[in-house]
mmCIF file of C-alpha atoms in Angstrom:
data_model
loop_
_atom_site.group_PDB
_atom_site.id
_atom_site.type_symbol
_atom_site.label_atom_id
_atom_site.label_comp_id
_atom_site.label_asym_id
_atom_site.label_seq_id
_atom_site.Cartn_x
_atom_site.Cartn_y
_atom_site.Cartn_z
ATOM 1 C CA MET A 1 12.228 13.881 -75.956
ATOM 2 C CA ASN A 2 14.779 16.493 -76.977
ATOM 3 C CA ARG A 3 18.050 16.825 -75.207
ATOM 4 C CA SER A 4 17.143 20.456 -74.572
ATOM 5 C CA ASP A 5 14.241 19.336 -72.446
ATOM 6 C CA SER A 6 16.377 17.256 -70.067
ATOM 7 C CA PRO A 7 17.756 20.099 -67.878
ATOM 8 C CA SER A 8 14.289 21.605 -67.543
ATOM 9 C CA LEU A 9 12.776 18.266 -66.628
ATOM 10 C CA SER A 10 15.526 17.604 -64.126
ATOM 11 C CA ARG A 11 14.918 20.950 -62.442
ATOM 12 C CA GLU A 12 11.196 20.245 -62.223
ATOM 13 C CA LEU A 13 11.819 16.838 -60.696
ATOM 14 C CA LYS A 14 14.193 18.315 -58.121
ATOM 15 C CA SER A 15 11.698 21.031 -57.315
ATOM 16 C CA GLU A 16 8.926 18.507 -56.830
ATOM 17 C CA ALA A 17 11.213 16.407 -54.611
ATOM 18 C CA ARG A 18 11.983 19.420 -52.435
ATOM 19 C CA VAL A 19 8.273 20.225 -52.110
ATOM 20 C CA ALA A 20 7.533 16.623 -51.146
ATOM 21 C CA THR A 21 10.306 16.697 -48.556
ATOM 22 C CA LEU A 22 8.987 19.928 -47.046
ATOM 23 C CA GLN A 23 5.466 18.528 -46.965
ATOM 24 C CA ASP A 24 6.675 15.372 -45.238
ATOM 25 C CA GLY A 25 8.520 17.445 -42.666
ATOM 26 C CA ALA A 26 5.497 19.629 -42.117
ATOM 27 C CA SER A 27 3.311 16.576 -41.487
ATOM 28 C CA TRP A 28 5.682 15.358 -38.743
ATOM 29 C CA ARG A 29 5.857 18.652 -36.857
ATOM 30 C CA PRO A 30 2.285 18.577 -35.428
ATOM 31 C CA ALA A 31 2.751 14.974 -34.278
ATOM 32 C CA ILE A 32 6.045 15.757 -32.571
ATOM 33 C CA GLY A 33 4.620 18.928 -31.045
ATOM 34 C CA LEU A 34 1.543 17.091 -29.751
ATOM 35 C CA GLY A 35 3.724 14.360 -28.239
ATOM 36 C CA LEU A 36 5.959 16.862 -26.461
ATOM 37 C CA ALA A 37 2.960 18.862 -25.223
ATOM 38 C CA THR A 38 1.276 15.714 -23.907
ATOM 39 C CA LEU A 39 4.477 14.617 -22.185
ATOM 40 C CA LEU A 40 4.853 18.025 -20.561
ATOM 41 C CA LEU A 41 1.223 18.343 -19.480
ATOM 42 C CA ALA A 42 0.603 14.763 -18.367
ATOM 43 C CA GLY A 43 4.079 13.950 -17.132
ATOM 44 C CA ALA A 44 5.038 17.171 -15.405
ATOM 45 C CA VAL A 45 2.250 19.725 -15.002
ATOM 46 C CA TYR A 46 -0.490 17.257 -14.018
ATOM 47 C CA ALA A 47 1.833 15.288 -11.744
ATOM 48 C CA GLY A 48 2.982 18.490 -10.050
ATOM 49 C CA ILE A 49 -0.575 19.749 -9.515
ATOM 50 C CA ALA A 50 -1.818 16.365 -8.262
ATOM 51 C CA THR A 51 1.137 15.967 -5.893
ATOM 52 C CA GLY A 52 0.740 19.493 -4.564
ATOM 53 C CA PHE A 53 -3.014 19.082 -4.088
ATOM 54 C CA ALA A 54 -2.559 15.753 -2.296
ATOM 55 C CA GLY A 55 0.127 17.211 -0.051
ATOM 56 C CA LEU A 56 -2.050 20.167 0.931
ATOM 57 C CA SER A 57 -5.330 18.244 1.276
ATOM 58 C CA PHE A 58 -4.027 15.021 2.823
ATOM 59 C CA PRO A 59 -0.566 15.772 4.246
ATOM 60 C CA THR A 60 -0.353 12.696 6.471
ATOM 61 C CA GLN A 61 -1.523 10.232 3.814
ATOM 62 C CA ALA A 62 0.633 11.858 1.128
ATOM 63 C CA GLU A 63 3.723 11.201 3.248
ATOM 64 C CA GLY A 64 2.800 7.535 3.735
ATOM 65 C CA SER A 65 0.763 7.763 6.982
ATOM 66 C CA LEU A 66 3.987 7.664 8.955
ATOM 67 C CA LEU A 67 3.991 7.161 12.716
ATOM 68 C CA ARG A 68 6.664 9.023 14.688
ATOM 69 C CA ASP A 69 7.824 8.651 18.256
ATOM 70 C CA GLY A 70 8.219 11.449 20.757
ATOM 71 C CA SER A 71 11.546 12.506 19.226
ATOM 72 C CA GLY A 72 10.056 12.738 15.739
ATOM 73 C CA GLN A 73 11.736 9.589 14.435
ATOM 74 C CA VAL A 74 9.675 7.498 12.006
ATOM 75 C CA ARG A 75 8.774 4.148 13.535
ATOM 76 C CA ALA A 76 6.168 2.715 11.175
ATOM 77 C CA SER A 77 3.498 3.343 8.591
ATOM 78 C CA ALA A 78 -0.146 2.904 9.495
ATOM 79 C CA TRP A 79 -0.681 0.964 6.252
ATOM 80 C CA LEU A 80 2.167 -1.560 6.489
ATOM 81 C CA SER A 81 2.178 -4.429 8.926
ATOM 82 C CA GLN A 82 5.370 -5.277 10.761
ATOM 83 C CA PRO A 83 6.449 -7.894 13.296
ATOM 84 C CA PHE A 84 6.083 -7.157 17.006
ATOM 85 C CA THR A 85 7.897 -9.148 19.680
ATOM 86 C CA GLY A 86 6.897 -9.607 23.284
ATOM 87 C CA ASP A 87 3.651 -10.328 25.092
ATOM 88 C CA GLY A 88 3.018 -6.604 25.492
ATOM 89 C CA TYR A 89 2.096 -6.201 21.834
ATOM 90 C CA PHE A 90 -0.853 -7.252 19.715
ATOM 91 C CA GLN A 91 0.225 -9.642 16.983
ATOM 92 C CA ALA A 92 -0.774 -9.081 13.366
ATOM 93 C CA ARG A 93 -1.571 -11.634 10.684
ATOM 94 C CA PRO A 94 1.289 -13.873 9.549
ATOM 95 C CA SER A 95 3.100 -12.680 6.447
ATOM 96 C CA ALA A 96 4.263 -14.748 3.466
ATOM 97 C CA ALA A 97 6.529 -11.811 2.585
ATOM 98 C CA ASN A 98 8.106 -11.751 6.056
ATOM 99 C CA TYR A 99 6.710 -8.208 6.383
ATOM 100 C CA ASP A 100 9.085 -6.959 3.682
ATOM 101 C CA PRO A 101 7.481 -4.100 1.669
ATOM 102 C CA MET A 102 9.775 -4.905 -1.262
ATOM 103 C CA ALA A 103 8.519 -8.496 -1.442
ATOM 104 C CA ALA A 104 4.777 -8.072 -0.918
ATOM 105 C CA ALA A 105 3.037 -11.314 -1.867
ATOM 106 C CA GLY A 106 0.858 -14.125 -0.607
ATOM 107 C CA SER A 107 1.866 -17.757 -0.293
ATOM 108 C CA ASN A 108 -0.072 -18.742 -3.453
ATOM 109 C CA LEU A 109 -0.891 -22.082 -1.824
ATOM 110 C CA ALA A 110 -4.256 -23.566 -2.805
ATOM 111 C CA ARG A 111 -6.743 -24.470 -0.098
ATOM 112 C CA SER A 112 -6.217 -28.111 -1.059
ATOM 113 C CA ASN A 113 -2.449 -27.904 -0.525
ATOM 114 C CA PRO A 114 -1.372 -30.084 2.450
ATOM 115 C CA ALA A 115 1.438 -27.633 3.257
ATOM 116 C CA LEU A 116 -1.124 -24.871 3.822
ATOM 117 C CA ALA A 117 -3.230 -27.068 6.085
ATOM 118 C CA GLU A 118 -0.167 -28.040 8.110
ATOM 119 C CA ARG A 119 0.977 -24.439 8.481
ATOM 120 C CA VAL A 120 -2.470 -23.225 9.567
ATOM 121 C CA ALA A 121 -2.792 -26.072 12.070
ATOM 122 C CA ALA A 122 0.620 -25.291 13.563
ATOM 123 C CA SER A 123 -0.144 -21.563 13.728
ATOM 124 C CA THR A 124 -3.522 -22.239 15.335
ATOM 125 C CA ALA A 125 -1.927 -24.380 18.026
ATOM 126 C CA ALA A 126 0.746 -21.733 18.688
ATOM 127 C CA VAL A 127 -1.793 -18.894 18.976
ATOM 128 C CA ALA A 128 -4.047 -20.971 21.232
ATOM 129 C CA ALA A 129 -1.126 -21.710 23.552
ATOM 130 C CA ARG A 130 -0.025 -18.059 23.567
ATOM 131 C CA GLU A 131 -3.473 -16.713 24.393
ATOM 132 C CA GLY A 132 -4.538 -19.525 26.716
ATOM 133 C CA VAL A 133 -7.562 -20.612 24.696
ATOM 134 C CA THR A 134 -8.604 -23.686 22.746
ATOM 135 C CA PRO A 135 -7.736 -23.964 19.035
ATOM 136 C CA ALA A 136 -11.424 -23.664 18.183
ATOM 137 C CA GLN A 137 -11.456 -20.163 19.702
ATOM 138 C CA VAL A 138 -8.700 -18.817 17.439
ATOM 139 C CA PRO A 139 -10.074 -16.496 14.711
ATOM 140 C CA ALA A 140 -9.031 -17.459 11.185
ATOM 141 C CA ASP A 141 -7.350 -14.146 10.398
ATOM 142 C CA LEU A 142 -4.771 -14.708 13.145
ATOM 143 C CA VAL A 143 -3.414 -17.770 11.335
ATOM 144 C CA THR A 144 -3.957 -16.926 7.649
ATOM 145 C CA GLN A 145 -1.883 -14.617 5.468
ATOM 146 C CA SER A 146 -3.251 -11.662 3.546
ATOM 147 C CA GLY A 147 -2.862 -11.470 -0.223
ATOM 148 C CA GLY A 148 -0.069 -8.900 -0.041
ATOM 149 C CA GLY A 149 1.472 -10.078 3.219
ATOM 150 C CA LEU A 150 1.426 -6.539 4.654
ATOM 151 C CA ASP A 151 -2.148 -6.120 5.887
ATOM 152 C CA PRO A 152 -1.980 -4.320 9.275
ATOM 153 C CA GLN A 153 -5.598 -5.008 10.164
ATOM 154 C CA LEU A 154 -7.350 -7.678 12.196
ATOM 155 C CA SER A 155 -10.951 -8.460 12.957
ATOM 156 C CA PRO A 156 -12.218 -7.099 16.287
ATOM 157 C CA ALA A 157 -12.520 -10.704 17.501
ATOM 158 C CA ALA A 158 -8.847 -11.369 16.756
ATOM 159 C CA ALA A 159 -7.832 -8.228 18.638
ATOM 160 C CA GLN A 160 -10.156 -8.972 21.551
ATOM 161 C CA LEU A 161 -8.585 -12.406 21.962
ATOM 162 C CA GLN A 162 -5.240 -10.727 22.738
ATOM 163 C CA VAL A 163 -6.467 -8.089 25.189
ATOM 164 C CA ALA A 164 -5.959 -10.121 28.370
ATOM 165 C CA ARG A 165 -2.368 -11.097 27.465
ATOM 166 C CA VAL A 166 -1.359 -7.555 26.506
ATOM 167 C CA ALA A 167 -2.964 -6.017 29.591
ATOM 168 C CA ARG A 168 -1.234 -8.546 31.846
ATOM 169 C CA ALA A 169 2.169 -8.043 30.227
ATOM 170 C CA ARG A 170 1.958 -4.252 30.436
ATOM 171 C CA GLY A 171 0.379 -4.082 33.870
ATOM 172 C CA LEU A 172 -2.570 -2.098 32.488
ATOM 173 C CA PRO A 173 -6.248 -2.528 33.371
ATOM 174 C CA VAL A 174 -8.107 -4.649 30.832
ATOM 175 C CA GLU A 175 -10.599 -1.801 30.408
ATOM 176 C CA ARG A 176 -7.777 0.554 29.383
ATOM 177 C CA VAL A 177 -6.528 -1.834 26.717
ATOM 178 C CA GLN A 178 -10.062 -2.476 25.463
ATOM 179 C CA ALA A 179 -10.574 1.277 25.131
ATOM 180 C CA LEU A 180 -7.434 1.526 22.986
ATOM 181 C CA VAL A 181 -8.699 -1.330 20.818
ATOM 182 C CA LYS A 182 -11.989 0.468 20.345
ATOM 183 C CA ALA A 183 -10.219 3.735 19.495
ATOM 184 C CA ASN A 184 -8.237 1.967 16.773
ATOM 185 C CA THR A 185 -11.207 0.112 15.310
ATOM 186 C CA GLN A 186 -12.449 1.268 11.925
ATOM 187 C CA GLY A 187 -16.023 0.701 10.806
ATOM 188 C CA ARG A 188 -17.283 -0.269 7.380
ATOM 189 C CA GLN A 189 -16.142 1.965 4.535
ATOM 190 C CA TRP A 190 -18.836 4.654 4.211
ATOM 191 C CA GLY A 191 -20.914 2.465 6.496
ATOM 192 C CA VAL A 192 -21.466 -0.070 3.705
ATOM 193 C CA PHE A 193 -18.336 -1.756 2.360
ATOM 194 C CA GLY A 194 -16.076 -4.231 4.130
ATOM 195 C CA GLN A 195 -16.077 -5.260 7.761
ATOM 196 C CA PRO A 196 -15.044 -3.550 11.018
ATOM 197 C CA ARG A 197 -11.287 -3.897 11.533
ATOM 198 C CA VAL A 198 -8.552 -3.023 14.007
ATOM 199 C CA ASN A 199 -5.258 -1.521 12.850
ATOM 200 C CA VAL A 200 -2.619 -3.438 14.792
ATOM 201 C CA VAL A 201 0.186 -0.989 13.980
ATOM 202 C CA THR A 202 -1.617 2.098 15.278
ATOM 203 C CA LEU A 203 -2.928 0.109 18.232
ATOM 204 C CA ASN A 204 0.566 -0.947 19.331
ATOM 205 C CA PHE A 205 1.784 2.599 18.753
ATOM 206 C CA ALA A 206 -1.001 3.860 21.042
ATOM 207 C CA LEU A 207 -0.061 1.260 23.633
ATOM 208 C CA ASP A 208 3.518 2.512 23.739
ATOM 209 C CA HIS A 209 2.267 6.068 24.222
ATOM 210 C CA ALA A 210 -0.094 4.920 26.957
ATOM 211 C CA ALA A 211 2.781 3.186 28.747
ATOM 212 C CA ARG A 212 4.798 6.421 28.736
ATOM 213 C CA ALA A 213 1.887 8.555 29.882
ATOM 214 C CA PRO A 214 1.845 9.454 33.596
#
């Protein structure tokens, strides 16, 4: 190769390098643009539309199914169980999470675990004494914990067992309390899935309103 060819070859190599660099940059631009567009559409536009649609179509559920008292103050959510004290309230299922929404969990105890058997036996005896029935009459869901520890629902049998105590404590006719239980009983999902259930939170909320009604 002649020395005179070296500058020309060098320029050609530099030119080819610049072309390669431009081509590499051009190949990245569509990928970056697609990523930004996807982030904008899926992360902002779609979320905004979905949130707006949910708020307009299901305003109560979108806000968390909150229950407010007469002054408008939030007292509970219809989907989160909470502890109730006093004989004038229906009691929900026990909670391994201590009814803490930030610690939702079950006990993770196996059916063969002696600690679980002891806890259920103690809870059964306590519920039987509270309701004035025999341990054999206590429904299982009153002494067992739900998987998340925040299930606000009971079987109709578990709610019915508490009617007499609640009516007596509140000075209400048993028929009035039974009517409130029925009003807060949900049937099977679409008439097919699950079992009938009573929402303890909404039921106790209705009881408080009934007590304040003239």
